[in-house]
Structures are given as C-alpha cells and as structure tokens.
C-alpha cells in the first residue's frame, strides 16, 4: 500500500509541477520577461527547464524520504552486494563444515553405542555409589548447617566488633576532647589562681588601708571636744559605704587619660560631699574635703578592665559628720551587660478589675521584684539607693488602660534597652491576656 500511495503521489506531483511549469513558461513568454539578458523565448525555456529540474528533485527526494528500501538500494547497493557475496562464501564454508560434522556424527554414534554398553556397567556401579552418596549427602547437610551457624555467629561477632570499634573511636575522640578541655580548664584555673592572688593582695591592702583610716579616725575622735562627740552621735551626713559618686572609665585609654577620668570622678565626689556639709581637715588635706589615700588611686588604676568599660564608685569609708573631711574607698567593676533589650525582668499575675489601692500594691510588688532581680544580677544602685525610676505619667496611663479589661492578666516588666551593670534599670510595662498584648507603656 505504501508503494501505491507513493506512486500516486509522484504522478500527482509530476502533473501539478508540469502544469505549473507550463503555465510559468507561458506567462514568462507572454510577459516577455528577460533573465540575465536572454531573449524572452529563451527565458521561457530556462523557466521550463528549471521546473523540470524541480520535478526531478522533488520526485527523488520524496522517494528517498518515504522508501527506506530505495534509500538502501541507492546509497548502500555496493555494500549489500559485498555482504551478499560474503554470506554466500560463508554458506559454502558452512556446508563443508556440515559434511565434516555429519562424518563426525557417524563416528560419534559408533562411540555412543560403545559408551552405552559402558554406561550400563557404570549404572550398576552408580547404584552402589548412590547408597554411599546418600550417606555423604546427609553428612554434607549436617556440615552445611554447622557452617551456616558458624557464619551467623561470625557475622554477629563482626557486628559486635564493629560496634566495639566505633565505641572505642568515640571514646578516644571524647577522651581527646576532655583532655583538651582539661588543659583549657587547667590554664583557666592557673589564670584564676593568679587573679585570685592579685585580688587577695588587693583585699589585704584595702584592709590595711581601712585599718589605717580607722586608726586615723580614732585619733581624730580622741582629739575632738565634747561638743564634737555629741555631734558625732546624731548629725551624720554619710553612712559607711554610702555611694558618693559613680563614673565610667572607658576601656583602652592610656594611663594618663585614665588618671584624668579618675580625677574628674574625685572632683565630682568632692562637690557632692561639700554640698552635704563636709569640710577640709587642715591637718590632712587643707584644700579637699575628701581624704584620698595615694594607695587607693594606685589600686583603682590597677583594677581597671582592659577590654571593657569599668564602673568606679567612690564610697564613704566610715560614718562622716558635718564639717569633717570624708575618708573614701572605691569599688571597681566591669560594665558588663546584665539584661538584653526586651528581656522580661519580672512578672505579676493579677485579676481585673481591682481597686486603686490593690492595683498600686500589685505594681509596687512588680517593681520590688524587678529591683531585687536586678540587684541579684549585680546592678549598681544610685546615690539614693535606687536602681532606676519610672514615670508617674506612664503609671497613671497604664492604670487607666487596665480599667478597660477584666479577667486574669499578666503584667510584665520588660527592659526598654540593653541594661549594663552601671544602670539605670529602664523598664516598660506590658499587660498580656491569653498571650495577647492589652496595653504597654512607652
């Protein structure tokens, strides 16, 4: 069917192209067209010739595209003839081999007859050997069973060995890590021991300084008149270890800059004690109301942190009276971060609505809890003993907002910024109900 369709298509295509060529030649001749300077009748002849070429090319291309046999015969005929000749040669060789094989078959049949006779004798011997074979097969089965059992035991032992090796490798790795950790801890312990020895030396020096200051105070007390003794009993301007002034000395400063910052802090403390009523002692420091031992300055500079800002507090060394000089001691601590911004410092559960007094009491408990938590973390108090302050206006607005809600509410004190040891403790209050924010202070 494919050949018939192909033949019909070729005839149809040839008729169409011939018709088109004839019409094209007629139109070219009638239009008296000229190609490459030829006369019109020659131009029509060329057009007809080209149309014939197209018919041949299209016909050949169509045959080659549609018929695989034509393509093979057209392009591979020589190769196929050569292969056919090779196949004939092989056939002749095969026939010769077949004749030789038939001769061998005849010989083999003769040998087979002889072999059959031998086989009958062998079958008798096989019957005897069969009985022995059954016995051997039973023994082989038993041996295989024992072999499989041993293989299973060996596989299990290999698994256990691999697990043991893995455990050993893990233990060796853990041992190496622990050894490294031990070396690190030993180095850290040595460093801490050295730091402890330095701190002990500083404590010893401070105790010595305190003893000297107390001895000087005793000498001043022994020389005071009766009115001075009466005044000492009641008119104190500072208690022992009261904070006089607090400042921060930045890390990385040169010794001269550190000394300048410390001098400014002492100047601030000087102004504070004079404001409270202290006065210079002509026998000790005629121009200063602060009694600052030289060893104290050396200890402060030695204790300043190298990589963090340091908080320096100037404290009263003893109870001080109005009109007297004030001996001082100092506290030096690194200004480390105590609370991150947005961290919950304290929380209080309450049920709304509440009376004004009850609500104020709840808020007071929340602030006390937050202050206690901050003190436990190590935040420094101000001169009036507080760790922070809160806007009265914000509290009033919070209480007004809470009157709008009912039910169980969680009130949280949250840090409004990063809180350092220096303080102050800046907080914002957030009221939550079932995880939803009801109100908050700015």
Tab-separated table of C-alpha atoms in Angstrom:
chain	number	residue	atom	x	y	z
A	1	UNK	CA	0.000	0.000	0.000
A	2	UNK	CA	2.861	2.399	0.769
A	3	UNK	CA	4.265	1.900	-2.773
A	4	UNK	CA	0.868	2.599	-4.381
A	5	UNK	CA	0.420	5.764	-2.340
A	6	UNK	CA	3.956	6.809	-3.208
A	7	UNK	CA	3.354	6.165	-6.958
A	8	UNK	CA	0.078	8.069	-6.874
A	9	UNK	CA	1.703	10.970	-5.043
A	10	UNK	CA	4.611	11.104	-7.538
A	11	UNK	CA	2.210	11.096	-10.545
A	12	UNK	CA	0.042	13.754	-8.970
A	13	UNK	CA	3.042	15.878	-8.005
A	14	UNK	CA	4.559	15.465	-11.527
A	15	UNK	CA	1.304	16.545	-13.177
A	16	UNK	CA	0.996	19.551	-10.844
A	17	UNK	CA	4.613	20.664	-11.341
A	18	UNK	CA	4.368	20.149	-15.155
A	19	UNK	CA	1.211	22.212	-15.211
A	20	UNK	CA	2.812	24.902	-13.082
A	21	UNK	CA	5.953	24.825	-15.276
A	22	UNK	CA	3.895	25.093	-18.446
A	23	UNK	CA	1.874	27.968	-17.019
A	24	UNK	CA	5.028	29.595	-15.726
A	25	UNK	CA	6.733	29.303	-19.164
A	26	UNK	CA	3.615	30.597	-20.859
A	27	UNK	CA	3.392	33.582	-18.551
A	28	UNK	CA	7.098	34.275	-18.808
A	29	UNK	CA	6.887	34.123	-22.640
A	30	UNK	CA	3.707	36.176	-22.732
A	31	UNK	CA	5.131	38.755	-20.352
A	32	UNK	CA	8.311	38.783	-22.484
A	33	UNK	CA	10.479	38.660	-19.350
A	34	UNK	CA	14.237	38.575	-19.668
A	35	UNK	CA	16.709	36.906	-17.259
A	36	UNK	CA	20.431	37.656	-17.460
A	37	UNK	CA	19.921	39.472	-20.786
A	38	UNK	CA	18.360	36.471	-22.597
A	39	UNK	CA	15.624	36.797	-25.149
A	40	UNK	CA	12.092	36.189	-23.811
A	41	UNK	CA	11.642	32.882	-25.606
A	42	UNK	CA	14.938	31.619	-24.138
A	43	UNK	CA	13.900	32.905	-20.737
A	44	UNK	CA	10.680	30.829	-21.005
A	45	UNK	CA	12.771	27.803	-21.977
A	46	UNK	CA	15.024	28.298	-18.930
A	47	UNK	CA	11.973	28.594	-16.666
A	48	UNK	CA	10.532	25.378	-18.090
A	49	UNK	CA	13.935	23.664	-17.670
A	50	UNK	CA	14.171	24.742	-14.030
A	51	UNK	CA	10.637	23.490	-13.422
A	52	UNK	CA	11.668	20.094	-14.807
A	53	UNK	CA	14.654	20.048	-12.507
A	54	UNK	CA	12.381	20.793	-9.555
A	55	UNK	CA	10.078	17.930	-10.602
A	56	UNK	CA	13.025	15.519	-10.701
A	57	UNK	CA	14.491	16.778	-7.418
A	58	UNK	CA	11.147	16.656	-5.597
A	59	UNK	CA	10.370	13.218	-7.013
A	60	UNK	CA	13.763	11.825	-5.998
A	61	UNK	CA	13.575	13.459	-2.541
A	62	UNK	CA	10.086	12.115	-1.945
A	63	UNK	CA	11.108	8.590	-2.947
A	64	UNK	CA	14.175	8.711	-0.718
A	65	UNK	CA	12.200	10.173	2.196
A	66	UNK	CA	9.354	7.674	2.002
A	67	UNK	CA	11.005	4.394	0.942
A	68	UNK	CA	13.766	3.013	3.112
A	69	UNK	CA	14.414	0.273	0.550
A	70	UNK	CA	15.080	2.893	-2.176
A	71	UNK	CA	17.493	4.727	0.157
A	72	UNK	CA	19.312	1.488	0.897
A	73	UNK	CA	19.453	0.481	-2.794
A	74	UNK	CA	20.513	3.946	-3.875
A	75	UNK	CA	23.254	4.557	-1.292
A	76	UNK	CA	24.212	1.060	0.002
A	77	UNK	CA	23.899	-1.249	-3.008
A	78	UNK	CA	27.621	-1.957	-3.366
A	79	UNK	CA	27.976	-2.689	0.323
A	80	UNK	CA	24.933	-5.007	0.275
A	81	UNK	CA	26.305	-6.885	-2.756
A	82	UNK	CA	29.622	-7.333	-0.981
A	83	UNK	CA	27.811	-8.578	2.140
A	84	UNK	CA	25.748	-10.950	-0.020
A	85	UNK	CA	28.938	-12.398	-1.559
A	86	UNK	CA	30.398	-12.796	1.954
A	87	UNK	CA	27.231	-14.589	3.035
A	88	UNK	CA	27.465	-16.975	0.059
A	89	UNK	CA	31.090	-17.720	0.877
A	90	UNK	CA	30.141	-18.355	4.489
A	91	UNK	CA	27.312	-20.625	3.332
A	92	UNK	CA	29.712	-22.715	1.280
A	93	UNK	CA	32.123	-22.933	4.200
A	94	UNK	CA	29.231	-23.871	6.472
A	95	UNK	CA	28.136	-26.646	4.129
A	96	UNK	CA	31.653	-28.050	4.111
A	97	UNK	CA	31.691	-27.904	7.899
A	98	UNK	CA	28.261	-29.608	7.939
A	99	UNK	CA	29.571	-32.501	5.846
A	100	UNK	CA	32.535	-32.868	8.177
A	101	UNK	CA	30.138	-32.732	11.139
A	102	UNK	CA	27.976	-35.474	9.642
A	103	UNK	CA	31.029	-37.683	9.335
A	104	UNK	CA	31.904	-36.914	12.924
A	105	UNK	CA	28.303	-37.709	13.879
A	106	UNK	CA	28.581	-41.165	12.339
A	107	UNK	CA	31.743	-41.792	14.315
A	108	UNK	CA	30.097	-40.415	17.423
A	109	UNK	CA	27.121	-42.751	17.027
A	110	UNK	CA	29.510	-45.684	16.923
A	111	UNK	CA	31.231	-44.378	20.010
A	112	UNK	CA	27.819	-43.803	21.624
A	113	UNK	CA	26.874	-47.421	21.151
A	114	UNK	CA	30.110	-48.444	22.803
A	115	UNK	CA	29.519	-45.854	25.501
A	116	UNK	CA	26.001	-47.200	26.159
A	117	UNK	CA	27.457	-50.574	26.870
A	118	UNK	CA	29.961	-48.974	29.212
A	119	UNK	CA	27.133	-46.910	30.725
A	120	UNK	CA	25.172	-49.996	31.662
A	121	UNK	CA	28.165	-51.180	33.635
A	122	UNK	CA	28.578	-47.735	35.107
A	123	UNK	CA	24.911	-47.635	36.160
A	124	UNK	CA	25.443	-50.725	38.210
A	125	UNK	CA	28.438	-49.146	39.818
A	126	UNK	CA	26.399	-45.938	40.248
A	127	UNK	CA	23.741	-47.794	42.216
A	128	UNK	CA	26.408	-48.890	44.618
A	129	UNK	CA	27.845	-45.364	44.738
A	130	UNK	CA	24.334	-43.886	45.165
A	131	UNK	CA	23.925	-45.501	48.523
A	132	UNK	CA	27.275	-44.096	49.603
A	133	UNK	CA	26.291	-40.705	48.149
A	134	UNK	CA	23.118	-40.523	50.222
A	135	UNK	CA	25.160	-41.074	53.313
A	136	UNK	CA	27.615	-38.403	52.234
A	137	UNK	CA	24.762	-36.009	51.399
A	138	UNK	CA	23.394	-36.376	54.906
A	139	UNK	CA	26.836	-35.608	56.254
A	140	UNK	CA	27.162	-32.625	53.877
A	141	UNK	CA	23.780	-31.246	55.054
A	142	UNK	CA	24.908	-31.515	58.652
A	143	UNK	CA	28.215	-29.814	57.804
A	144	UNK	CA	26.385	-27.011	55.949
A	145	UNK	CA	24.056	-26.458	58.873
A	146	UNK	CA	27.007	-26.227	61.226
A	147	UNK	CA	28.757	-23.926	58.702
A	148	UNK	CA	25.704	-21.635	58.487
A	149	UNK	CA	25.510	-21.490	62.262
A	150	UNK	CA	29.202	-20.615	62.437
A	151	UNK	CA	28.773	-17.965	59.723
A	152	UNK	CA	25.860	-16.429	61.637
A	153	UNK	CA	27.950	-16.394	64.793
A	154	UNK	CA	30.870	-14.874	62.841
A	155	UNK	CA	28.578	-12.173	61.359
A	156	UNK	CA	27.219	-11.360	64.801
A	157	UNK	CA	30.738	-11.239	66.166
A	158	UNK	CA	31.801	-8.903	63.340
A	159	UNK	CA	28.868	-6.603	64.097
A	160	UNK	CA	29.785	-6.584	67.780
A	161	UNK	CA	33.417	-5.959	66.843
A	162	UNK	CA	32.408	-3.044	64.575
A	163	UNK	CA	30.238	-1.615	67.359
A	164	UNK	CA	33.071	-2.020	69.828
A	165	UNK	CA	35.500	-0.352	67.426
A	166	UNK	CA	33.040	2.518	66.899
A	167	UNK	CA	32.644	2.867	70.671
A	168	UNK	CA	36.417	2.828	71.085
A	169	UNK	CA	36.800	5.527	68.402
A	170	UNK	CA	34.057	7.575	70.049
A	171	UNK	CA	35.670	7.144	73.455
A	172	UNK	CA	39.045	8.126	72.017
A	173	UNK	CA	37.512	11.241	70.459
A	174	UNK	CA	35.748	12.060	73.722
A	175	UNK	CA	38.958	11.429	75.619
A	176	UNK	CA	40.848	13.791	73.307
A	177	UNK	CA	38.128	16.417	73.733
A	178	UNK	CA	38.159	16.005	77.503
A	179	UNK	CA	41.957	16.197	77.542
A	180	UNK	CA	41.763	19.441	75.571
A	181	UNK	CA	39.033	20.692	77.907
A	182	UNK	CA	41.163	19.675	80.883
A	183	UNK	CA	44.161	21.589	79.517
A	184	UNK	CA	41.933	24.606	78.899
A	185	UNK	CA	40.497	24.367	82.410
A	186	UNK	CA	43.969	23.978	83.872
A	187	UNK	CA	45.135	27.086	82.028
A	188	UNK	CA	41.976	28.929	83.106
A	189	UNK	CA	42.447	27.675	86.664
A	190	UNK	CA	46.011	28.930	86.708
A	191	UNK	CA	44.843	32.286	85.389
A	192	UNK	CA	42.094	32.417	88.019
A	193	UNK	CA	44.601	31.467	90.705
A	194	UNK	CA	46.843	34.331	89.635
A	195	UNK	CA	43.840	36.678	89.564
A	196	UNK	CA	42.771	35.408	92.990
A	197	UNK	CA	46.212	36.048	94.384
A	198	UNK	CA	46.123	39.580	92.960
A	199	UNK	CA	42.652	40.155	94.421
A	200	UNK	CA	43.774	38.765	97.781
A	201	UNK	CA	46.704	41.152	97.727
A	202	UNK	CA	44.300	43.975	96.906
A	203	UNK	CA	41.946	42.926	99.712
A	204	UNK	CA	44.881	42.782	102.110
A	205	UNK	CA	45.961	46.243	101.004
A	206	UNK	CA	42.396	47.564	101.377
A	207	UNK	CA	42.124	46.040	104.838
A	208	UNK	CA	45.426	47.658	105.753
A	209	UNK	CA	44.155	50.947	104.346
A	210	UNK	CA	40.906	50.558	106.280
A	211	UNK	CA	42.856	49.864	109.458
A	212	UNK	CA	44.967	52.962	108.887
A	213	UNK	CA	41.869	55.064	108.196
A	214	UNK	CA	40.136	53.735	111.295
A	215	UNK	CA	43.256	54.441	113.355
A	216	UNK	CA	43.352	57.987	111.963
A	217	UNK	CA	39.655	58.350	112.749
A	218	UNK	CA	40.249	57.132	116.311
A	219	UNK	CA	42.990	59.699	116.681
A	220	UNK	CA	40.660	62.413	115.402
A	221	UNK	CA	37.914	61.232	117.738
A	222	UNK	CA	40.265	61.238	120.729
A	223	UNK	CA	41.214	64.854	119.981
A	224	UNK	CA	37.620	66.053	119.466
A	225	UNK	CA	35.943	68.141	122.174
A	226	UNK	CA	32.720	67.244	123.965
A	227	UNK	CA	30.503	69.137	121.532
A	228	UNK	CA	32.121	67.201	118.669
A	229	UNK	CA	31.346	63.894	120.405
A	230	UNK	CA	27.748	64.912	120.836
A	231	UNK	CA	27.548	65.873	117.179
A	232	UNK	CA	29.035	62.514	116.075
A	233	UNK	CA	26.216	60.706	117.775
A	234	UNK	CA	23.462	62.138	115.616
A	235	UNK	CA	24.399	64.530	112.798
A	236	UNK	CA	25.826	62.198	110.111
A	237	UNK	CA	25.939	63.361	106.509
A	238	UNK	CA	27.175	59.980	105.203
A	239	UNK	CA	27.000	56.402	106.447
A	240	UNK	CA	29.799	53.903	105.885
A	241	UNK	CA	29.817	52.588	102.266
A	242	UNK	CA	27.323	55.211	101.073
A	243	UNK	CA	27.812	55.935	97.363
A	244	UNK	CA	29.198	59.433	96.857
A	245	UNK	CA	29.883	59.415	93.119
A	246	UNK	CA	29.814	56.938	90.246
A	247	UNK	CA	31.540	57.145	86.875
A	248	UNK	CA	32.601	55.037	83.916
A	249	UNK	CA	36.177	54.865	82.642
A	250	UNK	CA	36.306	53.626	79.061
A	251	UNK	CA	38.462	50.652	78.069
A	252	UNK	CA	41.608	51.144	76.025
A	253	UNK	CA	42.569	54.547	77.460
A	254	UNK	CA	46.159	55.426	78.178
A	255	UNK	CA	47.258	55.680	81.812
A	256	UNK	CA	47.236	59.475	81.580
A	257	UNK	CA	43.656	59.530	80.254
A	258	UNK	CA	42.606	57.068	82.960
A	259	UNK	CA	44.144	59.331	85.587
A	260	UNK	CA	42.318	62.348	84.122
A	261	UNK	CA	38.980	60.495	84.164
A	262	UNK	CA	39.603	59.422	87.766
A	263	UNK	CA	40.448	62.999	88.754
A	264	UNK	CA	37.133	64.172	87.276
A	265	UNK	CA	35.320	61.498	89.299
A	266	UNK	CA	37.069	62.602	92.502
A	267	UNK	CA	36.181	66.217	91.674
A	268	UNK	CA	32.514	65.223	91.339
A	269	UNK	CA	32.708	63.391	94.687
A	270	UNK	CA	34.349	66.457	96.227
A	271	UNK	CA	31.454	68.660	95.100
A	272	UNK	CA	28.918	66.149	96.449
A	273	UNK	CA	30.410	65.877	99.968
A	274	UNK	CA	30.801	69.678	100.179
A	275	UNK	CA	27.145	70.012	99.176
A	276	UNK	CA	26.219	67.686	102.023
A	277	UNK	CA	28.233	69.691	104.528
A	278	UNK	CA	31.726	68.147	104.616
A	279	UNK	CA	34.740	70.453	105.078
A	280	UNK	CA	38.512	70.050	104.597
A	281	UNK	CA	40.670	68.980	107.545
A	282	UNK	CA	43.713	71.307	107.723
A	283	UNK	CA	45.756	68.588	109.367
A	284	UNK	CA	45.166	66.128	106.487
A	285	UNK	CA	44.095	67.904	103.267
A	286	UNK	CA	43.680	71.674	103.702
A	287	UNK	CA	42.131	72.108	100.241
A	288	UNK	CA	39.959	68.988	99.926
A	289	UNK	CA	37.023	67.647	101.871
A	290	UNK	CA	37.865	64.117	100.616
A	291	UNK	CA	40.581	62.030	102.237
A	292	UNK	CA	42.044	60.043	99.312
A	293	UNK	CA	44.994	57.784	100.176
A	294	UNK	CA	47.608	57.526	97.439
A	295	UNK	CA	47.425	53.724	97.580
A	296	UNK	CA	43.706	53.927	96.699
A	297	UNK	CA	44.428	55.686	93.410
A	298	UNK	CA	47.056	53.076	92.522
A	299	UNK	CA	44.645	50.220	93.279
A	300	UNK	CA	41.841	51.778	91.232
A	301	UNK	CA	44.098	52.194	88.179
A	302	UNK	CA	45.383	48.619	88.562
A	303	UNK	CA	41.860	47.166	88.701
A	304	UNK	CA	40.545	48.899	85.568
A	305	UNK	CA	39.452	46.404	82.886
A	306	UNK	CA	41.479	46.333	79.670
A	307	UNK	CA	38.702	45.165	77.301
A	308	UNK	CA	35.522	46.522	78.947
A	309	UNK	CA	34.418	49.840	80.347
A	310	UNK	CA	34.937	49.981	84.113
A	311	UNK	CA	32.493	51.336	86.701
A	312	UNK	CA	34.231	53.215	89.500
A	313	UNK	CA	32.243	54.098	92.633
A	314	UNK	CA	33.573	56.416	95.321
A	315	UNK	CA	32.191	55.269	98.719
A	316	UNK	CA	32.353	56.660	102.221
A	317	UNK	CA	34.850	54.674	104.259
A	318	UNK	CA	33.034	55.408	107.555
A	319	UNK	CA	30.220	57.398	109.103
A	320	UNK	CA	31.042	61.060	108.461
A	321	UNK	CA	29.883	64.140	110.357
A	322	UNK	CA	29.034	67.596	109.059
A	323	UNK	CA	32.078	69.850	108.994
A	324	UNK	CA	34.572	66.949	108.803
A	325	UNK	CA	36.638	65.559	105.966
A	326	UNK	CA	35.299	62.325	104.424
A	327	UNK	CA	37.677	59.340	104.064
A	328	UNK	CA	36.757	57.332	100.989
A	329	UNK	CA	37.199	53.889	99.479
A	330	UNK	CA	36.447	52.746	95.923
A	331	UNK	CA	34.735	49.900	94.069
A	332	UNK	CA	35.857	48.949	90.531
A	333	UNK	CA	33.727	46.585	88.394
A	334	UNK	CA	33.498	45.886	84.653
A	335	UNK	CA	30.438	47.446	82.991
A	336	UNK	CA	29.057	44.161	81.640
A	337	UNK	CA	25.628	43.575	80.094
A	338	UNK	CA	23.061	42.327	82.628
A	339	UNK	CA	19.835	42.337	80.579
A	340	UNK	CA	19.229	42.351	76.830
A	341	UNK	CA	16.743	44.757	75.317
A	342	UNK	CA	13.195	43.381	75.562
A	343	UNK	CA	14.062	40.864	78.329
A	344	UNK	CA	11.398	40.131	80.929
A	345	UNK	CA	12.807	41.123	84.336
A	346	UNK	CA	9.729	40.404	86.474
A	347	UNK	CA	6.071	39.436	86.025
A	348	UNK	CA	2.962	39.645	88.206
A	349	UNK	CA	-0.361	37.822	87.837
A	350	UNK	CA	-3.497	39.798	88.672
A	351	UNK	CA	-7.248	39.635	88.163
A	352	UNK	CA	-9.083	42.681	86.838
A	353	UNK	CA	-10.889	44.809	87.806
A	354	UNK	CA	-9.128	45.876	91.023
A	355	UNK	CA	-9.343	48.825	93.296
A	356	UNK	CA	-6.877	51.688	93.008
A	357	UNK	CA	-5.066	50.645	96.197
A	358	UNK	CA	-4.847	46.990	95.156
A	359	UNK	CA	-3.562	47.912	91.706
A	360	UNK	CA	-0.924	50.235	93.196
A	361	UNK	CA	0.100	47.440	95.573
A	362	UNK	CA	0.447	44.994	92.645
A	363	UNK	CA	2.584	47.472	90.697
A	364	UNK	CA	4.712	48.129	93.776
A	365	UNK	CA	5.324	44.384	94.175
A	366	UNK	CA	6.270	44.154	90.479
A	367	UNK	CA	8.814	46.981	90.830
A	368	UNK	CA	10.235	45.431	94.014
A	369	UNK	CA	10.596	42.077	92.253
A	370	UNK	CA	12.322	43.727	89.266
A	371	UNK	CA	14.668	45.684	91.551
A	372	UNK	CA	15.560	42.565	93.537
A	373	UNK	CA	16.260	40.626	90.343
A	374	UNK	CA	18.468	43.436	89.041
A	375	UNK	CA	20.396	43.637	92.346
A	376	UNK	CA	20.936	39.876	92.263
A	377	UNK	CA	22.388	40.278	88.782
A	378	UNK	CA	24.795	42.903	90.165
A	379	UNK	CA	23.363	46.235	89.012
A	380	UNK	CA	24.739	49.249	90.877
A	381	UNK	CA	22.454	51.487	92.894
A	382	UNK	CA	22.349	55.257	92.642
A	383	UNK	CA	23.367	57.629	95.448
A	384	UNK	CA	19.829	57.364	96.891
A	385	UNK	CA	19.967	53.526	96.848
A	386	UNK	CA	17.674	53.009	93.852
A	387	UNK	CA	18.321	51.029	90.669
A	388	UNK	CA	16.018	53.019	88.405
A	389	UNK	CA	12.925	55.174	88.167
A	390	UNK	CA	9.582	55.035	86.382
A	391	UNK	CA	7.442	57.828	85.000
A	392	UNK	CA	4.427	58.684	87.149
A	393	UNK	CA	2.603	59.767	83.994
A	394	UNK	CA	3.202	56.351	82.377
A	395	UNK	CA	1.905	54.592	85.508
A	396	UNK	CA	-1.229	56.730	85.523
A	397	UNK	CA	-1.905	55.987	81.865
A	398	UNK	CA	-1.334	52.244	82.473
A	399	UNK	CA	-3.800	52.178	85.351
A	400	UNK	CA	-6.381	53.949	83.203
A	401	UNK	CA	-5.916	51.404	80.406
A	402	UNK	CA	-6.220	48.426	82.784
A	403	UNK	CA	-9.647	49.635	83.976
A	404	UNK	CA	-10.983	48.734	80.494
A	405	UNK	CA	-10.290	44.994	80.874
A	406	UNK	CA	-11.478	42.091	83.027
A	407	UNK	CA	-10.173	38.647	83.905
A	408	UNK	CA	-6.702	37.204	84.508
A	409	UNK	CA	-3.901	39.465	83.274
A	410	UNK	CA	-0.121	39.043	83.336
A	411	UNK	CA	1.794	42.262	83.935
A	412	UNK	CA	5.437	42.123	82.826
A	413	UNK	CA	8.348	44.471	83.494
A	414	UNK	CA	10.421	44.419	80.291
A	415	UNK	CA	13.721	46.181	79.633
A	416	UNK	CA	13.328	49.047	77.152
A	417	UNK	CA	17.026	48.909	76.173
A	418	UNK	CA	20.193	46.955	76.898
A	419	UNK	CA	20.904	47.247	80.643
A	420	UNK	CA	24.519	47.401	81.830
A	421	UNK	CA	25.849	46.980	85.363
A	422	UNK	CA	26.108	50.780	85.662
A	423	UNK	CA	22.326	51.063	85.300
A	424	UNK	CA	19.827	52.562	85.465
A	425	UNK	CA	17.185	49.878	85.062
A	426	UNK	CA	14.917	51.367	82.383
A	427	UNK	CA	11.699	49.376	82.103
A	428	UNK	CA	8.430	49.372	80.198
A	429	UNK	CA	5.307	47.603	81.440
A	430	UNK	CA	3.339	45.196	79.227
A	431	UNK	CA	-0.095	43.760	80.096
A	432	UNK	CA	-0.895	40.372	78.497
A	433	UNK	CA	-4.087	38.307	78.411
A	434	UNK	CA	-4.006	34.853	76.812
A	435	UNK	CA	-0.775	35.795	75.016
A	436	UNK	CA	-2.305	38.991	73.534
A	437	UNK	CA	-0.915	42.425	74.404
A	438	UNK	CA	-3.605	44.574	76.017
A	439	UNK	CA	-1.564	47.687	76.683
A	440	UNK	CA	2.008	48.801	77.228
A	441	UNK	CA	3.959	51.843	78.356
A	442	UNK	CA	6.495	53.528	76.129
